[in-house]
Coordinates of N, CA and C in Angstrom, one line a residue:
M13 N 0.8 -1.2 0.0 CA 0.0 0.0 0.0 C 0.9 1.3 0.0
I14 N 1.9 1.3 0.8 CA 2.8 2.5 0.9 C 3.5 2.6 -0.4
D15 N 3.8 1.5 -1.1 CA 4.5 1.6 -2.4 C 3.6 2.3 -3.5
H16 N 2.3 2.0 -3.4 CA 1.3 2.6 -4.3 C 1.3 4.1 -4.0
L17 N 1.3 4.5 -2.8 CA 1.2 5.9 -2.4 C 2.4 6.7 -2.9
L18 N 3.6 6.0 -2.7 CA 4.8 6.7 -3.2 C 4.9 6.8 -4.7
M19 N 4.3 5.8 -5.4 CA 4.3 5.9 -6.9 C 3.3 7.0 -7.3
I20 N 2.2 7.1 -6.6 CA 1.2 8.2 -6.9 C 1.9 9.6 -6.7
L21 N 2.6 9.7 -5.6 CA 3.2 11.0 -5.2 C 4.3 11.3 -6.3
A22 N 5.1 10.3 -6.7 CA 6.2 10.5 -7.6 C 5.6 10.9 -9.0
L23 N 4.5 10.3 -9.4 CA 3.8 10.6 -10.7 C 3.2 12.0 -10.6
S24 N 2.6 12.3 -9.5 CA 2.1 13.7 -9.3 C 3.1 14.8 -9.4
L25 N 4.3 14.5 -8.7 CA 5.4 15.5 -8.8 C 5.9 15.6 -10.2
F26 N 6.1 14.5 -10.9 CA 6.5 14.6 -12.3 C 5.6 15.4 -13.2
C27 N 4.3 15.1 -13.0 CA 3.3 15.9 -13.8 C 3.3 17.4 -13.5
F28 N 3.4 17.7 -12.2 CA 3.5 19.1 -11.8 C 4.7 19.8 -12.3
L29 N 5.8 19.2 -12.3 CA 7.1 19.8 -12.8 C 7.0 19.9 -14.3
F30 N 6.4 19.0 -15.0 CA 6.2 19.1 -16.5 C 5.3 20.2 -16.8
W31 N 4.2 20.3 -16.1 CA 3.2 21.4 -16.3 C 3.8 22.8 -16.0
Q32 N 4.6 22.9 -15.0 CA 5.3 24.2 -14.7 C 6.3 24.5 -15.8
Q33 N 7.0 23.5 -16.3 CA 8.0 23.8 -17.4 C 7.2 24.3 -18.6
R34 N 6.1 23.7 -19.0 CA 5.3 24.2 -20.1 C 4.8 25.6 -19.9
R35 N 4.3 25.9 -18.7 CA 3.8 27.2 -18.3 C 5.0 28.2 -18.4
Q36 N 6.1 27.9 -17.9 CA 7.2 28.8 -17.9 C 7.7 29.1 -19.4
G37 N 7.6 28.1 -20.2 CA 8.0 28.3 -21.6 C 7.0 29.2 -22.3
E38 N 5.7 29.1 -22.0 CA 4.7 29.9 -22.6 C 4.9 31.4 -22.2
I39 N 5.2 31.6 -20.9 CA 5.4 32.9 -20.4 C 6.6 33.6 -21.1
A40 N 7.7 32.8 -21.2 CA 8.9 33.3 -21.9 C 8.6 33.7 -23.3
K41 N 7.8 32.8 -24.0 CA 7.5 33.1 -25.4 C 6.7 34.4 -25.6
V42 N 5.7 34.6 -24.7 CA 4.9 35.8 -24.7 C 5.8 37.0 -24.5
A43 N 6.7 37.0 -23.5 CA 7.5 38.1 -23.2 C 8.4 38.4 -24.3
V44 N 9.0 37.4 -25.0 CA 9.9 37.7 -26.1 C 9.2 38.2 -27.3
S45 N 8.0 37.7 -27.5 CA 7.1 38.1 -28.6 C 6.8 39.6 -28.4
R46 N 6.4 40.0 -27.2 CA 6.1 41.4 -26.9 C 7.3 42.3 -27.2
R47 N 8.5 41.8 -26.7 CA 9.7 42.6 -26.9 C 10.1 42.8 -28.4
C48 N 9.9 41.7 -29.1 CA 10.2 41.8 -30.6 C 9.3 42.7 -31.3
K49 N 8.0 42.7 -30.8 CA 7.1 43.7 -31.4 C 7.5 45.1 -31.1
E50 N 7.9 45.4 -29.9 CA 8.4 46.7 -29.5 C 9.6 47.2 -30.3
L51 N 10.5 46.2 -30.6 CA 11.7 46.6 -31.4 C 11.6 46.4 -32.9
D52 N 10.3 46.1 -33.3 CA 10.0 45.9 -34.7 C 10.9 44.8 -35.3
L53 N 10.9 43.6 -34.6 CA 11.6 42.4 -35.1 C 10.6 41.3 -35.3
Q54 N 11.0 40.3 -36.0 CA 10.1 39.2 -36.3 C 10.7 38.0 -35.5
M55 N 9.9 37.4 -34.6 CA 10.4 36.3 -33.9 C 10.2 35.0 -34.8
L56 N 11.3 34.3 -34.9 CA 11.3 33.1 -35.7 C 11.0 31.8 -35.0
S57 N 11.7 31.6 -33.8 CA 11.5 30.4 -33.1 C 11.9 30.5 -31.6
V58 N 11.4 29.7 -30.8 CA 11.7 29.6 -29.4 C 12.0 28.1 -29.1
S59 N 13.1 27.9 -28.4 CA 13.5 26.5 -28.1 C 14.1 26.5 -26.7
F60 N 13.9 25.4 -26.1 CA 14.4 25.1 -24.8 C 15.9 24.9 -24.8
G61 N 16.7 25.6 -24.0 CA 18.1 25.5 -24.0 C 18.6 24.4 -23.0
S62 N 18.5 24.8 -21.7 CA 19.0 23.8 -20.7 C 18.5 24.3 -19.3
H63 N 18.8 23.5 -18.3 CA 18.5 23.8 -16.9 C 19.9 24.0 -16.2
R64 N 19.9 24.9 -15.3 CA 21.1 25.1 -14.5 C 20.7 25.3 -13.0
L65 N 21.6 24.9 -12.1 CA 21.3 25.1 -10.7 C 21.8 26.5 -10.2
R66 N 22.7 27.1 -11.0 CA 23.1 28.5 -10.6 C 23.0 29.4 -11.8
D67 N 22.7 30.6 -11.6 CA 22.6 31.6 -12.7 C 23.9 32.2 -12.9
A68 N 24.0 33.2 -13.8 CA 25.3 33.9 -14.2 C 25.9 34.6 -13.0
N69 N 25.0 35.0 -12.1 CA 25.5 35.8 -10.9 C 25.9 34.9 -9.7
G70 N 25.8 33.6 -9.9 CA 26.2 32.6 -8.9 C 25.1 32.3 -7.9
R71 N 23.8 32.8 -8.1 CA 22.7 32.5 -7.2 C 22.2 31.1 -7.4
W72 N 21.9 30.4 -6.4 CA 21.4 29.1 -6.4 C 19.9 29.1 -6.8
G73 N 19.5 28.1 -7.5 CA 18.0 28.0 -7.8 C 17.9 27.2 -9.1
W74 N 16.7 26.9 -9.5 CA 16.4 26.2 -10.7 C 16.2 27.2 -11.8
H75 N 17.2 27.3 -12.7 CA 17.1 28.3 -13.8 C 17.0 27.6 -15.1
T76 N 16.0 28.0 -16.0 CA 15.8 27.4 -17.3 C 16.3 28.5 -18.3
I77 N 17.0 28.0 -19.3 CA 17.5 28.9 -20.3 C 16.8 28.5 -21.6
Y78 N 16.3 29.5 -22.3 CA 15.6 29.4 -23.6 C 16.4 30.1 -24.6
E79 N 16.3 29.6 -25.8 CA 17.0 30.3 -27.0 C 15.9 30.8 -27.9
F80 N 16.1 32.0 -28.4 CA 15.2 32.6 -29.3 C 15.9 33.1 -30.6
E81 N 15.2 32.9 -31.7 CA 15.7 33.4 -33.0 C 14.8 34.5 -33.5
F82 N 15.4 35.5 -34.0 CA 14.5 36.6 -34.6 C 15.3 37.2 -35.8
S83 N 14.5 38.0 -36.6 CA 15.1 38.7 -37.7 C 14.6 40.1 -37.8
A84 N 15.4 40.9 -38.4 CA 15.0 42.3 -38.6 C 14.1 42.5 -39.8

């Protein structure tokens, strides 16, 4: 019984993290799209780059890096 509960918790955690990653990607896409519109650029693509435990300033945390392509 406890094994089933742990499996359900692990699956729930996985689904939650996946959902958060998708939400974060959509927020990033909207922000870059808005910025491209302000600068009169055309956004070509958005792609996931990587995850890091530290940012460029050395702060700890879960940081996701996205890559964007645009043209003038």
